[in-house]
Short mmCIF file of C-alpha atoms in Angstrom, two decimals:
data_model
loop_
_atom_site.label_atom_id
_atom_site.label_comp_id
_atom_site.label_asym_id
_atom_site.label_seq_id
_atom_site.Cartn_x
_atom_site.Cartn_y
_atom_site.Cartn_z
CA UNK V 1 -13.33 10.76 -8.51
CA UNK V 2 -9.86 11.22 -6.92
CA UNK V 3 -7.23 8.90 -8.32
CA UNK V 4 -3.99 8.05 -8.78
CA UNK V 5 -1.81 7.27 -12.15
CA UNK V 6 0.94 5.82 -12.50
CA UNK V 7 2.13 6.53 -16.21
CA UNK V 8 4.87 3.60 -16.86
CA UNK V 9 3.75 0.30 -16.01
CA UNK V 10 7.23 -1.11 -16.46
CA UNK V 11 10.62 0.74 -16.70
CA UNK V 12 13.82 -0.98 -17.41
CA UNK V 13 17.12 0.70 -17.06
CA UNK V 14 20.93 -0.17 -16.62
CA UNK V 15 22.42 -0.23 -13.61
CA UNK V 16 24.02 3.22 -12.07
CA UNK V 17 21.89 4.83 -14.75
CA UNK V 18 19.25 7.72 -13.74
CA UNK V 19 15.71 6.76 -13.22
CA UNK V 20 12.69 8.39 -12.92
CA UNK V 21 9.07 6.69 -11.98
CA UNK V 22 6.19 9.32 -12.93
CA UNK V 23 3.08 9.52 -11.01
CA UNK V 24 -0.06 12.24 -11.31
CA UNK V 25 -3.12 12.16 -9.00
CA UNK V 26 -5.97 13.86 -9.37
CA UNK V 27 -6.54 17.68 -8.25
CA UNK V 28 -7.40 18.35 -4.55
CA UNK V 29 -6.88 21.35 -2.10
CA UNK V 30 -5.10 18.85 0.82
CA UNK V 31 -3.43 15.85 -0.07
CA UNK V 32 -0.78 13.61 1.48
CA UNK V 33 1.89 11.98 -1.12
CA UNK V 34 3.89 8.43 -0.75
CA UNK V 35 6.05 6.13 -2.42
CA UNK V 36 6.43 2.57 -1.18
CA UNK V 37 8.12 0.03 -2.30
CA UNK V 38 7.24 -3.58 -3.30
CA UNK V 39 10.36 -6.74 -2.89
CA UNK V 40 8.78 -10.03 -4.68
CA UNK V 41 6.65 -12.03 -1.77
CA UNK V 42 7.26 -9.01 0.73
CA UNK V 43 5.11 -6.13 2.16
CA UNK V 44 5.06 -2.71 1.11
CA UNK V 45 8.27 -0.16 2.23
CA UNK V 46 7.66 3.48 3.01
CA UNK V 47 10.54 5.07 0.26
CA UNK V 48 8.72 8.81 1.56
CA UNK V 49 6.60 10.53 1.74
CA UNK V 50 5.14 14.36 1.63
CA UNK V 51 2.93 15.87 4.22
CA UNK V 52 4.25 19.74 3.99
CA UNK V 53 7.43 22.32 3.54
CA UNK V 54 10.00 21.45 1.37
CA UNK V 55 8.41 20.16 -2.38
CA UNK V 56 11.74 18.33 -2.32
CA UNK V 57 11.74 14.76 -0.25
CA UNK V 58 14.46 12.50 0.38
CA UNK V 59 13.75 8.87 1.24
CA UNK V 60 15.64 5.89 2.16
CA UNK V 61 18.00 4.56 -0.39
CA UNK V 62 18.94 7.05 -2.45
CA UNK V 63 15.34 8.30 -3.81
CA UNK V 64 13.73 11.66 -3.83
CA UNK V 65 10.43 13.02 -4.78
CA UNK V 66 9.23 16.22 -5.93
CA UNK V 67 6.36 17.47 -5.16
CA UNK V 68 4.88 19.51 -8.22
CA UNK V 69 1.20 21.22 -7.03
CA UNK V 70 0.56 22.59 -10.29
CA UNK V 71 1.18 19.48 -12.16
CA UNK V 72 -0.55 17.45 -9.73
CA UNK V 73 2.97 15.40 -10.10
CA UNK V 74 4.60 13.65 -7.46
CA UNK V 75 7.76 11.66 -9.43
CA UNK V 76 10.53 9.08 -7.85
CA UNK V 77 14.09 9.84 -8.93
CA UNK V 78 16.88 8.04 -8.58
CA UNK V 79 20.32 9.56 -9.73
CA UNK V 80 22.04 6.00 -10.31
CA UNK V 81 19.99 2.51 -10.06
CA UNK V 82 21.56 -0.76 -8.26
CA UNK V 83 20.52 -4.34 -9.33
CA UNK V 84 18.67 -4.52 -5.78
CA UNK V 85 16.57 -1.86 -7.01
CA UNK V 86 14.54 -3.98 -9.17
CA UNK V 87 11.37 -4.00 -7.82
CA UNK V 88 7.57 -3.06 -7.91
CA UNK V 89 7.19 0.98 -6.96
CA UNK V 90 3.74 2.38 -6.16
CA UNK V 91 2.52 6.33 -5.48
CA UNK V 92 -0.23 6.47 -2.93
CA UNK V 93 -2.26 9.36 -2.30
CA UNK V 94 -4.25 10.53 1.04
CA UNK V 95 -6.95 13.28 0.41
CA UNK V 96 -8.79 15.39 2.11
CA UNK V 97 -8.31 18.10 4.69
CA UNK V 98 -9.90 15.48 7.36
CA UNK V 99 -7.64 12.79 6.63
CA UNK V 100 -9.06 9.71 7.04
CA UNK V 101 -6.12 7.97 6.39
CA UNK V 102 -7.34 6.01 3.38
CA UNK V 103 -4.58 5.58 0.71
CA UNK V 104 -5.36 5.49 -3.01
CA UNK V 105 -2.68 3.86 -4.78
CA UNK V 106 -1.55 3.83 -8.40
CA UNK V 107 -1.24 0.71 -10.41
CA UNK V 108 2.41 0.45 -10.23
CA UNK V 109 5.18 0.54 -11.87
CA UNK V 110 8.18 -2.59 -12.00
CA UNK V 111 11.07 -1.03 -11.84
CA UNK V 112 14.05 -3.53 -13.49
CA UNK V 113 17.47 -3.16 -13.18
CA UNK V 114 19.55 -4.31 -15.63
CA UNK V 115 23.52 -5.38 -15.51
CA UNK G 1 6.18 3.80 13.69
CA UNK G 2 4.66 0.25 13.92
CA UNK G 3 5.73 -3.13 12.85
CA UNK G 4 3.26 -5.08 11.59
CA UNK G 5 2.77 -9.23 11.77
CA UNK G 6 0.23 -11.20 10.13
CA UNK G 7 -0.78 -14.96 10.21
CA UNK G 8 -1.19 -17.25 7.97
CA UNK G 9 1.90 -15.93 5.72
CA UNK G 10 -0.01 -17.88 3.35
CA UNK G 11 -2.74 -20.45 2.52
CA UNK G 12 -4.12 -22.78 -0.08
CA UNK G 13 -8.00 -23.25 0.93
CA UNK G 14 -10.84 -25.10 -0.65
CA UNK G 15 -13.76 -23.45 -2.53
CA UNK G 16 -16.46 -22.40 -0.10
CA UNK G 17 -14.28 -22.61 3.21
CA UNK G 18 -13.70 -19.72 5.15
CA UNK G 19 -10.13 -18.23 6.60
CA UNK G 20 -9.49 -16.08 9.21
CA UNK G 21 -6.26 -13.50 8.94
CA UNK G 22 -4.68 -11.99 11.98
CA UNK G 23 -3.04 -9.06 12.45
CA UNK G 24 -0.80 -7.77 15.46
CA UNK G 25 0.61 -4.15 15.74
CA UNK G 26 3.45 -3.98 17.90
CA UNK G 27 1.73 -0.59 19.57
CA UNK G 28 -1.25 1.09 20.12
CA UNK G 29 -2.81 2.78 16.84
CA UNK G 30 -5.93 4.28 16.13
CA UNK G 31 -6.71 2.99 12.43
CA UNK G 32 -5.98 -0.73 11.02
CA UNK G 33 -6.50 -1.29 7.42
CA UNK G 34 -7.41 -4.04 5.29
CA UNK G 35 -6.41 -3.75 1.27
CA UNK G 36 -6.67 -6.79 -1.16
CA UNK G 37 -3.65 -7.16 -3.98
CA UNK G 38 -4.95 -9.23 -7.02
CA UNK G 39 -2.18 -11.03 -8.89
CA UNK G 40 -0.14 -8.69 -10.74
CA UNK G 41 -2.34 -5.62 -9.69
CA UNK G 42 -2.21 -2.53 -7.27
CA UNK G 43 -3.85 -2.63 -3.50
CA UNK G 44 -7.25 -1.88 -3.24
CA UNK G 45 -8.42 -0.86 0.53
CA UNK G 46 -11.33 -3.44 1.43
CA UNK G 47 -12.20 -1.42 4.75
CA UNK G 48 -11.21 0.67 7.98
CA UNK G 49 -11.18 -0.58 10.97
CA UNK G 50 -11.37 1.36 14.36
CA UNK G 51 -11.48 0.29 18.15
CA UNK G 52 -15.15 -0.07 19.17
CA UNK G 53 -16.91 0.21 15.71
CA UNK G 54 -17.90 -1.26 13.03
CA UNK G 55 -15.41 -1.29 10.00
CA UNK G 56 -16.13 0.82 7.24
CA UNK G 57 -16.08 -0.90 3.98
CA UNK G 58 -15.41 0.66 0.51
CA UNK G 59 -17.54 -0.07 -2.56
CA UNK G 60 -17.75 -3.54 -3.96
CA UNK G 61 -16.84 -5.23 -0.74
CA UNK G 62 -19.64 -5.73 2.20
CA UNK G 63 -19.70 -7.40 5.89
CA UNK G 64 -20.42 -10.88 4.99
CA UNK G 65 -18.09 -11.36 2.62
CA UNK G 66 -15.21 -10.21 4.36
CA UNK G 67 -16.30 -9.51 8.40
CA UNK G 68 -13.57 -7.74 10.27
CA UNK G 69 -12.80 -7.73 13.94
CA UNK G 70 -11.07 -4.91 15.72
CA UNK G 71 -11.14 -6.03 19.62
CA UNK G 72 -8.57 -3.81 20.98
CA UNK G 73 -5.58 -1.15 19.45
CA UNK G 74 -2.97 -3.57 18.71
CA UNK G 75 -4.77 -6.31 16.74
CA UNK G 76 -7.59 -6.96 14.12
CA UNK G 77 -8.77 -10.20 11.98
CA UNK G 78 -10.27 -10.47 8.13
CA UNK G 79 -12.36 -13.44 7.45
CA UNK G 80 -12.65 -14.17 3.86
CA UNK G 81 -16.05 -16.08 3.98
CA UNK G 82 -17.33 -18.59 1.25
CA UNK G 83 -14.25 -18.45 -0.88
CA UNK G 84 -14.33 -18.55 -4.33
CA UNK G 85 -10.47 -18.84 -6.90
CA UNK G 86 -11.44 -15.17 -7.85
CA UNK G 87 -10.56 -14.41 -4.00
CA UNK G 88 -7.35 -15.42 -4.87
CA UNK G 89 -4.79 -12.77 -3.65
CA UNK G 90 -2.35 -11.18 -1.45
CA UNK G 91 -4.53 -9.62 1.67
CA UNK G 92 -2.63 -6.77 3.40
CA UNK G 93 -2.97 -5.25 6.67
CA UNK G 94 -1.79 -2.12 7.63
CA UNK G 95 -1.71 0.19 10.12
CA UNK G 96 -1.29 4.82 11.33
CA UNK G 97 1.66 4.68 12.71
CA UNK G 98 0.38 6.13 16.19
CA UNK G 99 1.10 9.27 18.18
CA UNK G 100 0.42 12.25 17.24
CA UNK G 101 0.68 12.30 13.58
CA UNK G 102 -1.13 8.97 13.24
CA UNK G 103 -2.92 9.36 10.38
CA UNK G 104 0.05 10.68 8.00
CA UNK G 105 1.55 7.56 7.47
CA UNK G 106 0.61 3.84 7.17
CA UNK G 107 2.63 0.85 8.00
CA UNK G 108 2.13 -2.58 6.38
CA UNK G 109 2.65 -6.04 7.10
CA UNK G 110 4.19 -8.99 5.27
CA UNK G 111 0.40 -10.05 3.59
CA UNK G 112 -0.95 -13.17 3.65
CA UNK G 113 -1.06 -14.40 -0.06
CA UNK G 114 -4.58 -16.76 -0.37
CA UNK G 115 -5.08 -19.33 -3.49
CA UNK G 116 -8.35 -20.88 -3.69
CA UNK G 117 -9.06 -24.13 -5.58
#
């Protein structure tokens, strides 16, 4: 069954230190990768995403992702956290060559940013 | 893209009541989502819904519990029928984000967040 894992349910961190959220899915030929982000009582927040190209992606805020085939690894980085940071992070996956779509998310991780 | 508004932002409903959810794209797309988010927990996608079919529901959820509407391209409603405290939750909508690369990116809105007593 395809799936997505998110390996650290919480991380915590100092602020302006490096951070890196880890998240595997399972093996497919085509698949689509995101990161969104979660504020307490808000929606969801496209961080980026990977459709093609580069492996490298930048998003919105200062995040990238790689995009690791062979490890079936799709990890958030951060080079140097701010308190506004702290929030709930989840990797979504799209499969299929048809692309329907449907996202399968991972369980998420809460990111917390400490002073 | 597409922003995405839903109503009720929230609701507190009685056991065995029904509520309907609304949600409005601000442009035409071709696929509207509906996930659930259980306290604490990740979203799981309840169903698909497309212009001029029925939605397409995933495992573990079916039509009468949660009947969706999808009248036109910019708006679709969730009814949460016969509620029960386990249907408790945040209820997402989301959205492609139209054009021609619809399908490689979704858009969400707010969420309504449900408790049932």
């Amino acid at each position: 069954a395809q799936s997505v894992t998110q390996l650290d349910s919480q991380v915590p961190v100092f602020e302006e230190a490096p951070v890196e959220l880890r998240c595997n899915y399972s093996s497919s030929v085509s698949v689509y990768l995101f990161w969104y982000v979660q504020y307490p009582n808000q929606g969801l927040q496209l961080l980026l995403k990977y459709l093609s190209g580069s492996t490298l992606v930048k998003g919105i805020n200062g995040f990238e992702a790689e995009f690791n085939k062979s490890q079936t690894s799709f990890h958030l980085r951060k080079p140097s956290v701010h308190i506004s940071d702290t929030a709930e992070y989840f990797c979504a996956v799209s499969y299929g060559s048809g692309n329907t779509g449907k996202l399968i998310f991972g369980q998420g991780t809460t990111l917390q940013v400490k002073p | 893209s597409a922003v995405i508004s839903q109503k009720p932002s929230r609701d507190i409903c009685q056991r065995g009541t029904s509520l309907t959810i609304q949600c409005q794209v601000d442009s035409q797309v071709t696929m509207m989502f509906w996930y659930r988010q259980q306290p604490g927990q990740s979203l799981t996608l309840i169903a698909t819904a497309n212009q001029g079919s029925e939605a397409t529901y995933e495992s573990g959820f079916v039509i009468d519990k949660f009947p969706i509407s999808r009248p036109n391209l910019t708006f679709s409603t969730l009814t949460v029928s016969n509620m029960s405290p386990e249907d408790s939750s945040i209820y997402l909508c989301s959205s492609d984000g139209g054009g021609a690369l619809a399908l490689n990116e979704q858009f969400f809105g707010p969420g309504t967040r449900l408790t049932v007593l």
